[in-house]
Tab-separated table of C-alpha atoms and ligand atoms in Angstrom:
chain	number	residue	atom	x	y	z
Q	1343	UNK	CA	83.456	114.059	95.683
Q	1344	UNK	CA	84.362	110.623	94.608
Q	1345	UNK	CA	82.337	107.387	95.154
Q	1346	UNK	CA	84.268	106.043	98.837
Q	1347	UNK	CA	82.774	102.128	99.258
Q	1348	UNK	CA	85.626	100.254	98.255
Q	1349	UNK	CA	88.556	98.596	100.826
Q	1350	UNK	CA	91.825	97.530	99.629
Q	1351	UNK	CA	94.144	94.869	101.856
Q	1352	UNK	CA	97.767	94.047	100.348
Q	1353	UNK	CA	98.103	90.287	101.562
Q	1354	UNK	CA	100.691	89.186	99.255
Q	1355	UNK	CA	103.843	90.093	101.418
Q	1356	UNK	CA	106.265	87.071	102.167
Q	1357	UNK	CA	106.007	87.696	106.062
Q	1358	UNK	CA	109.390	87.115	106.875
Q	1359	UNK	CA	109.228	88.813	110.479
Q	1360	UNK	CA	107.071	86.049	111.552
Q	1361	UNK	CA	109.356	83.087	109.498
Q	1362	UNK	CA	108.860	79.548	110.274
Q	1363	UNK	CA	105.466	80.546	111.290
Q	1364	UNK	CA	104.823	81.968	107.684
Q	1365	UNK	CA	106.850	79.544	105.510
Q	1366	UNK	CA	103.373	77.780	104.406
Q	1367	UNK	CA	100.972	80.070	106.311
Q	1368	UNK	CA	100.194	83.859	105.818
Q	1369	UNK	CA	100.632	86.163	108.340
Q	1370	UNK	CA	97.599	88.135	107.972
Q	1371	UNK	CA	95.858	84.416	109.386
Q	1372	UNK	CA	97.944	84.667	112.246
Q	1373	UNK	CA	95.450	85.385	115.470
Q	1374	UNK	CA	94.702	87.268	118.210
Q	1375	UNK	CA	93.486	85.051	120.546
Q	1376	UNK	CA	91.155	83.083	118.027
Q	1377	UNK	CA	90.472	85.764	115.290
Q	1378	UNK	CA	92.838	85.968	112.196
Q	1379	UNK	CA	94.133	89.374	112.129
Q	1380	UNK	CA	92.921	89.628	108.806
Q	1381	UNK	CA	89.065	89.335	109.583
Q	1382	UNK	CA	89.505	92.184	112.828
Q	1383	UNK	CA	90.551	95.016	109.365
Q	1384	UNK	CA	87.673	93.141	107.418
Q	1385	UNK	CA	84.905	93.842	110.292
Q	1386	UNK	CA	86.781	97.532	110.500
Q	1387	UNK	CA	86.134	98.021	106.984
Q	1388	UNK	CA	82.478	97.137	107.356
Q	1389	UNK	CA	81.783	99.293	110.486
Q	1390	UNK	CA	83.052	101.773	108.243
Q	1391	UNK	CA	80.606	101.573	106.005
Q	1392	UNK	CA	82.819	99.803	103.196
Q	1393	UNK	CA	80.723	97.623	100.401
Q	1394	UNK	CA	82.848	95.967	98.222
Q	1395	UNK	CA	86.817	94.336	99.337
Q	1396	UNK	CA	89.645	93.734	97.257
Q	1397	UNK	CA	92.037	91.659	98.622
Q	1398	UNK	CA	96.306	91.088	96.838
Q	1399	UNK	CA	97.012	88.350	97.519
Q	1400	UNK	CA	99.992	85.792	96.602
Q	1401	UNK	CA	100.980	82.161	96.339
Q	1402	UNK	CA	100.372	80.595	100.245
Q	1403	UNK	CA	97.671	82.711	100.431
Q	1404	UNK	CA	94.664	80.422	99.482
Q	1405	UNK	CA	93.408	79.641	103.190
Q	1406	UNK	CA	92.879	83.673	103.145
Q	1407	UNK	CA	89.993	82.849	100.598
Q	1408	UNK	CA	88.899	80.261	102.435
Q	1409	UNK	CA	88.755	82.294	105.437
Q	1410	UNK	CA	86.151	84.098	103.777
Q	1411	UNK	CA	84.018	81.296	102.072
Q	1412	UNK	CA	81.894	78.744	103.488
Q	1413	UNK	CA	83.071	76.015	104.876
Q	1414	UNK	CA	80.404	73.316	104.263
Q	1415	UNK	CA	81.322	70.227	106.730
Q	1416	UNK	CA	81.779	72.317	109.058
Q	1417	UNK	CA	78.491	73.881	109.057
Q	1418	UNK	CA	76.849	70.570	108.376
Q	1419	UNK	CA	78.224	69.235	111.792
Q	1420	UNK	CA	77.802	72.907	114.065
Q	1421	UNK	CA	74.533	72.293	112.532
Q	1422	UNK	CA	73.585	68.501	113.866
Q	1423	UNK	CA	74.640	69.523	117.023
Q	1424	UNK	CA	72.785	73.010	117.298
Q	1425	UNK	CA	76.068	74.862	118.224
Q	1426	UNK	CA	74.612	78.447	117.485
Q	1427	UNK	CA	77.461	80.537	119.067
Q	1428	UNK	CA	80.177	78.256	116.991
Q	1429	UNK	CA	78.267	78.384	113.797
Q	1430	UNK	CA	77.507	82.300	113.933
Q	1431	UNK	CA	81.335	82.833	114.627
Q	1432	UNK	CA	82.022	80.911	111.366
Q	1433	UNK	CA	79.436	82.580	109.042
Q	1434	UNK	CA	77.855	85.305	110.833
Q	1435	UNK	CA	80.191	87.821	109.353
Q	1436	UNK	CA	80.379	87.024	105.960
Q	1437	UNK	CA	79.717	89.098	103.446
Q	1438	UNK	CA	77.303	88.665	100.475
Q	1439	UNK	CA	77.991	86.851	97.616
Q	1440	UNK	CA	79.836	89.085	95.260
Q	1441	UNK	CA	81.335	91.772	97.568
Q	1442	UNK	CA	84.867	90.373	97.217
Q	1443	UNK	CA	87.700	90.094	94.711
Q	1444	UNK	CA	90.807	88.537	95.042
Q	1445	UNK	CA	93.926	89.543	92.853
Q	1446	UNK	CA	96.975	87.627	92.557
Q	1447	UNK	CA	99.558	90.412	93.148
Q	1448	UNK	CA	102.236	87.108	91.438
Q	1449	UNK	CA	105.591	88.814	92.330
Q	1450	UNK	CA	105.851	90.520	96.260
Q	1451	UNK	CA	107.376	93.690	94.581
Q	1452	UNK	CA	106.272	96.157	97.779
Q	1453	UNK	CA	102.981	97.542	98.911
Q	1454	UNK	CA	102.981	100.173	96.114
Q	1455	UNK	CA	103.229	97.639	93.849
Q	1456	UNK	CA	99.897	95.606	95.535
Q	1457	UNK	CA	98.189	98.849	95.657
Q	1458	UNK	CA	98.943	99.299	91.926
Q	1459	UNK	CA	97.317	95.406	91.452
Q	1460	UNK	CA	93.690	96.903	91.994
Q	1461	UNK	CA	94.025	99.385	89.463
Q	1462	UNK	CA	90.957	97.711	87.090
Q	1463	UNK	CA	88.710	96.960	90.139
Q	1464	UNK	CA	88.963	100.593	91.384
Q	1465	UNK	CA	88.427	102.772	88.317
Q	1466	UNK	CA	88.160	106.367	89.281
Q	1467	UNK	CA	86.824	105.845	92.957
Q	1468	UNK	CA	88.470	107.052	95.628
Q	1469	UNK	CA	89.296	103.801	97.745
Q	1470	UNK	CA	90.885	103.046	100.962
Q	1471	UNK	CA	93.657	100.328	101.754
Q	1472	UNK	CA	94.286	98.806	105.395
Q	1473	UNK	CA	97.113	97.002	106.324
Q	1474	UNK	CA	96.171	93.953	108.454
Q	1475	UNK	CA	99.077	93.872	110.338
Q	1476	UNK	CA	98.008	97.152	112.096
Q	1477	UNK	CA	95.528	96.325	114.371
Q	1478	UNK	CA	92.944	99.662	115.423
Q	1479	UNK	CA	91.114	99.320	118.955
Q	1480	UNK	CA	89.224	102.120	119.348
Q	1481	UNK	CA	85.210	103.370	119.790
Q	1482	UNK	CA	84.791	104.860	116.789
Q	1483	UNK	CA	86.512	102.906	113.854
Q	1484	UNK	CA	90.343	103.894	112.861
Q	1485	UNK	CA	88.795	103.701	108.941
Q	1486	UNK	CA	85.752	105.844	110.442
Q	1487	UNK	CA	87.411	108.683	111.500
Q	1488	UNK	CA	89.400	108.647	108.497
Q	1489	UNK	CA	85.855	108.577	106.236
Q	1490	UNK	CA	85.053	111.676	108.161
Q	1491	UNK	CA	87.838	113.173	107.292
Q	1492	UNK	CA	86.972	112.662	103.202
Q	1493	UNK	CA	83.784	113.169	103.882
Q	1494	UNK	CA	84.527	117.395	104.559
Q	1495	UNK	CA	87.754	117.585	102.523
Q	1496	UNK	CA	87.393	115.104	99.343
Q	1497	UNK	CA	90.814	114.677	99.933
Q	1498	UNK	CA	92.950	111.781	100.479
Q	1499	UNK	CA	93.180	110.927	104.147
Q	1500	UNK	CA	96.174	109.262	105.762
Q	1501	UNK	CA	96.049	108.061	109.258
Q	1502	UNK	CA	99.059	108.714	111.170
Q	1503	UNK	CA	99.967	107.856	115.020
Q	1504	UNK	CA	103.364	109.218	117.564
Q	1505	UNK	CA	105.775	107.492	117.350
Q	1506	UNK	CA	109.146	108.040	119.165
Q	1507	UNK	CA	111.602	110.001	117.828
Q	1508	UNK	CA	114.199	107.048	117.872
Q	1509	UNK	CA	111.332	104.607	116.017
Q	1510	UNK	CA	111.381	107.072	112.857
Q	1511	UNK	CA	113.328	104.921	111.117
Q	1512	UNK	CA	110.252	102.236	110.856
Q	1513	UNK	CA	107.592	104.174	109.017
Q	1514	UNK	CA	106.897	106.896	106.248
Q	1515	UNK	CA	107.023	109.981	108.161
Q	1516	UNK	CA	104.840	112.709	107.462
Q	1517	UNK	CA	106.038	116.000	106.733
Q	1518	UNK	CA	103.119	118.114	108.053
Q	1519	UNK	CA	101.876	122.017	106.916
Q	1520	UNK	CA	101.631	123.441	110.874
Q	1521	UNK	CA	100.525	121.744	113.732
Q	1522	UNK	CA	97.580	119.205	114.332
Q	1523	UNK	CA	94.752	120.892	114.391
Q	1524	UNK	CA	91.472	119.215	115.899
Q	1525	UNK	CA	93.716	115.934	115.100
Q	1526	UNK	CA	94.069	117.058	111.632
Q	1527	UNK	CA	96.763	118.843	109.450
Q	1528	UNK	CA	97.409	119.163	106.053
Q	1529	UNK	CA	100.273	117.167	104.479
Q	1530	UNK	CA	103.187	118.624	102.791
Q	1531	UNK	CA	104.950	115.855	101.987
Q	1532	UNK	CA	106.370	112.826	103.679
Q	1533	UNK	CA	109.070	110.381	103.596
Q	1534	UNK	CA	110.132	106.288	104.012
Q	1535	UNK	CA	111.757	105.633	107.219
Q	1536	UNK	CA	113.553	108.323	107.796
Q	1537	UNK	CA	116.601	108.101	110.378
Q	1538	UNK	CA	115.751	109.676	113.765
Q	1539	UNK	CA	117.875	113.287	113.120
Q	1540	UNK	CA	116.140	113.421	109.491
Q	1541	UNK	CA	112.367	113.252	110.341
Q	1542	UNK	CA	110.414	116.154	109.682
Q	1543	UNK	CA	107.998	115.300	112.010
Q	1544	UNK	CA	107.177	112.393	114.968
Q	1545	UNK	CA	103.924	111.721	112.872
Q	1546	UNK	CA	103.727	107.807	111.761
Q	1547	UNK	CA	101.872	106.636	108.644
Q	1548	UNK	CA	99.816	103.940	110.488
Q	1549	UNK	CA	98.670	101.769	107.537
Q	1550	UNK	CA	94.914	103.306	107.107
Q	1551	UNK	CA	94.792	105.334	103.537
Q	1552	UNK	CA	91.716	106.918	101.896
Q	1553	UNK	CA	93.304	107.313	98.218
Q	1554	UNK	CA	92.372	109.302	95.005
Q	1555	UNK	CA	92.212	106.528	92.546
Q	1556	UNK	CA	94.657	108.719	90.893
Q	1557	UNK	CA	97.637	107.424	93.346
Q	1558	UNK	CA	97.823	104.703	90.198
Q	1559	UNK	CA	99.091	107.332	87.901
Q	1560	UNK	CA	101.948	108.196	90.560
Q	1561	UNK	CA	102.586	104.296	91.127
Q	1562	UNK	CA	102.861	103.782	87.055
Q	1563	UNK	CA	105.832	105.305	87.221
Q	1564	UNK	CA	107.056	105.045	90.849
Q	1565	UNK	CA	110.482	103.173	90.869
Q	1566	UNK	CA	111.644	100.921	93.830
Q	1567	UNK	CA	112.867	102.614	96.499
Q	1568	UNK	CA	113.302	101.690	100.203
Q	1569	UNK	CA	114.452	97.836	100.407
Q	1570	UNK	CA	114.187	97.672	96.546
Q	1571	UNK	CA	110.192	97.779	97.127
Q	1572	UNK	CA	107.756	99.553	95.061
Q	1573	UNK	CA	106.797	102.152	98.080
Q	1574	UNK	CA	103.240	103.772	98.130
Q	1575	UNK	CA	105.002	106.122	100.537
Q	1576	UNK	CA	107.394	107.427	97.053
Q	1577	UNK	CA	103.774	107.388	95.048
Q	1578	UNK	CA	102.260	109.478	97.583
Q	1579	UNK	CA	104.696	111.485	98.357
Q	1580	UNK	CA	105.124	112.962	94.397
Q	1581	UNK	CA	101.363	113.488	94.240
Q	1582	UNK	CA	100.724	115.375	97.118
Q	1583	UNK	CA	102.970	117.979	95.452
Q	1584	UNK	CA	99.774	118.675	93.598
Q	1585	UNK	CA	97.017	117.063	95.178
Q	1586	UNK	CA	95.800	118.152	98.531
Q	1587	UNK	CA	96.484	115.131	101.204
Q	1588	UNK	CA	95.783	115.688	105.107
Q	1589	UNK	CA	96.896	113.209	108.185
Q	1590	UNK	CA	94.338	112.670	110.296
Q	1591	UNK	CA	95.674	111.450	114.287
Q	1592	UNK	CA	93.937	108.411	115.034
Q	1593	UNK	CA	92.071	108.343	118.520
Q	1594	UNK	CA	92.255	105.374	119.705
Q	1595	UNK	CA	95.034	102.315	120.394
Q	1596	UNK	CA	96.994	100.589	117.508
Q	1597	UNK	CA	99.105	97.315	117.445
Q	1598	UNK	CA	101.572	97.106	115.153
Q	1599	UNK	CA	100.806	93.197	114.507
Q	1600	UNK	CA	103.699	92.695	112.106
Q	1601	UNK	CA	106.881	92.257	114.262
Q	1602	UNK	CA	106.746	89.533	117.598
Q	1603	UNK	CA	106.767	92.116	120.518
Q	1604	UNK	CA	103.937	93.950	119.187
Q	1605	UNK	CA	101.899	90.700	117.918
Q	1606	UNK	CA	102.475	89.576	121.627
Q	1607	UNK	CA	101.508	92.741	123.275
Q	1608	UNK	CA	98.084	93.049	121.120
Q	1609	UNK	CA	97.317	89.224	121.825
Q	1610	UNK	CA	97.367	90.319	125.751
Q	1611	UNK	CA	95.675	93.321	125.424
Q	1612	UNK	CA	92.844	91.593	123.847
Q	1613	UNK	CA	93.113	88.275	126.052
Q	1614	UNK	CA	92.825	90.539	128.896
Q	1615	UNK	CA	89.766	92.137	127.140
Q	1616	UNK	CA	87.867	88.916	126.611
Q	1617	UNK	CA	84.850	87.783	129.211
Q	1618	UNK	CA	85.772	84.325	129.223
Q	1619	UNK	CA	89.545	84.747	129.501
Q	1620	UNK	CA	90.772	87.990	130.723
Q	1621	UNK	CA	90.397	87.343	134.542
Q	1622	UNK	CA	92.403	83.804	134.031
Q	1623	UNK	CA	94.561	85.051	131.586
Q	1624	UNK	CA	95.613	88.019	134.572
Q	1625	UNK	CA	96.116	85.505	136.947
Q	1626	UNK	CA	98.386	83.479	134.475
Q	1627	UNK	CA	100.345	87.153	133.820
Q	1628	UNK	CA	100.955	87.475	137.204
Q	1629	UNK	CA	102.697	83.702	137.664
Q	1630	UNK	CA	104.750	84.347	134.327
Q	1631	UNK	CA	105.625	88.151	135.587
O	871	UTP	P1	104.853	94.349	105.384
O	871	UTP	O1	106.156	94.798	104.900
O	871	UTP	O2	104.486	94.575	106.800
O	871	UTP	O3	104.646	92.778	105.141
O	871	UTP	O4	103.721	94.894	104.432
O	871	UTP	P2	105.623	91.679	104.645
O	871	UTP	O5	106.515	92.162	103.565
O	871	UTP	O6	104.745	90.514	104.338
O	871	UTP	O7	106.391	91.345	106.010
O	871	UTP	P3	107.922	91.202	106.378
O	871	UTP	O8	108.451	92.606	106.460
O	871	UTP	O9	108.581	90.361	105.321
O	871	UTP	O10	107.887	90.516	107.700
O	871	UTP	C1	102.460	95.366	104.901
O	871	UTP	C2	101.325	94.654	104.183
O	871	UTP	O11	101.505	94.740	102.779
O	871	UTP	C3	101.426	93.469	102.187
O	871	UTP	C4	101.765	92.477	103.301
O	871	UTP	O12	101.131	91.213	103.060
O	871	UTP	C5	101.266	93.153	104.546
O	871	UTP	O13	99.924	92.827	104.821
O	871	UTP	N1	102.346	93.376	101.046
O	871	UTP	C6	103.649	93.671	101.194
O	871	UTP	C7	101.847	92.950	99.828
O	871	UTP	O14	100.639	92.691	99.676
O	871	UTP	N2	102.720	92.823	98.785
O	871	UTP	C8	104.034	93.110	98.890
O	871	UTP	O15	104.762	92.976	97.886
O	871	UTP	C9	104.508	93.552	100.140
């Protein structure tokens, strides 16, 4: 079985969804409640076990790196004024020196294509990639489950979610072998946004992937597809014609972070969830509602 302790997140998409918000800003710094939604996939890579992170990033993306560097006046003045709490929420997840990589992905040509970006830093390790604009709340990790998963097969893992029937049309469908079996099934094939009366199956890729690292064969010579993107859905779906790929459900609840109803429905669920805010932040539902 192949190595598994390195994370992949594409970050190089223009964000458009979220536009004026993301003209000079990346979405994946956007936040729920006071946490990019970058660093809550980060911190579900590392309860996952994950050691090294590879991040694709693009022009407007610097304050990502920053995000995950010290910021030394900052410190300096948390510091002088012994704000423990304030300076442990600004370095106390960091990771060591020398556990991440950023790549300039240079052109946005899909995710297939920022997948295919990590190529060098990969080798022939089996990898995963997160999207952060799916957001996983659940007790054990979304990227856990999916390690699992590898962990008993060796294959790659994709973790998928129901979806409505009528929502097909917004994700690469699975086309499963059978029927879930101890939320698992083997994966036949699967396809990009299907319309509602073509999908094989209600089963959602949900942005979570445990990949062979040799998915970068398939994206070589995957062409663009769907919106005139290089899909990892078109890569994935040619090699699992040959390679054995298997969907695992994931338990728990997700947040689809990168259109405004769900970004708005995740920053209540986890306002709600917060100590200090939740019982205000009811009261203030309840005079909006
Ligand atoms: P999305 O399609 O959700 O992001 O891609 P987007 O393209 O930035 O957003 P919209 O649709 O224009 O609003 C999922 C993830 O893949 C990354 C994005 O940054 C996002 O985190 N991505 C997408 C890349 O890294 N490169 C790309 O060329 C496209």
């Amino acid at each position: 079985m192949k190595k598994l302790k390195k994370a992949v997140f594409p970050v190089g998409g223009l964000g458009t969804r979220f536009l004026p918000a993301t003209k000079a800003m990346p979405k994946e710094m956007l936040t729920l409640v006071d946490k990019p939604i970058i660093q809550y996939v980060f911190e579900e890579a590392i309860a996952a076990g994950f050691e090294e992170f590879i991040f694709i990033t693009g022009r407007n993306k610097n304050i990502i790196n920053n995000h995950f560097d010290h910021n030394y006046e900052l410190q300096k003045a948390l510091n002088d004024k012994a704000k423990k709490e304030e300076l442990e929420q600004t370095t106390g997840w960091m990771p060591e020196p020398g556990s991440i990589a950023f790549i300039r992905q240079q052109e946005p040509l899909g995710l297939g294509h920022a997948v295919w970006c990590a190529r060098n830093f990969i080798g022939d390790e089996a990898f995963a990639v997160l999207l952060p604009d799916e957001i996983m709340k659940s007790k054990k990790p979304c990227l856990q489950q999916m390690r699992e998963a590898y962990e008993q097969s060796g294959s790659s893992i994709i973790a998928v979610g129901e979806v409505e029937k009528k929502d097909t049309n917004k994700y690469g469908i699975i086309i499963p072998n059978g029927e879930l079996k101890n939320n698992s099934v083997r994966v036949k094939g699967m396809v990009e946004k299907p319309k509602p009366e073509d999908a094989p199956s209600n089963l959602a890729i949900i942005g979570r992937y445990i990949l062979d690292s040799d998915i970068f064969k398939y994206l070589d010579r995957t062409q663009k597809g769907a919106g005139g993107e290089i899909q990892l859905t078109d890569a994935m779906a040619e090699m699992a014609k040959t390679y054995e790929y298997n969907a695992v459900k994931f338990e728990g609840q997700r947040y689809d972070c990168g259109n405004k109803l769900g970004f708005i429905e995740a920053t209540i669920a986890f306002a709600l969830e917060r100590k200090d805010l939740g019982d205000d932040v009811k009261k203030l539902i309840k005079k909006y509602a």
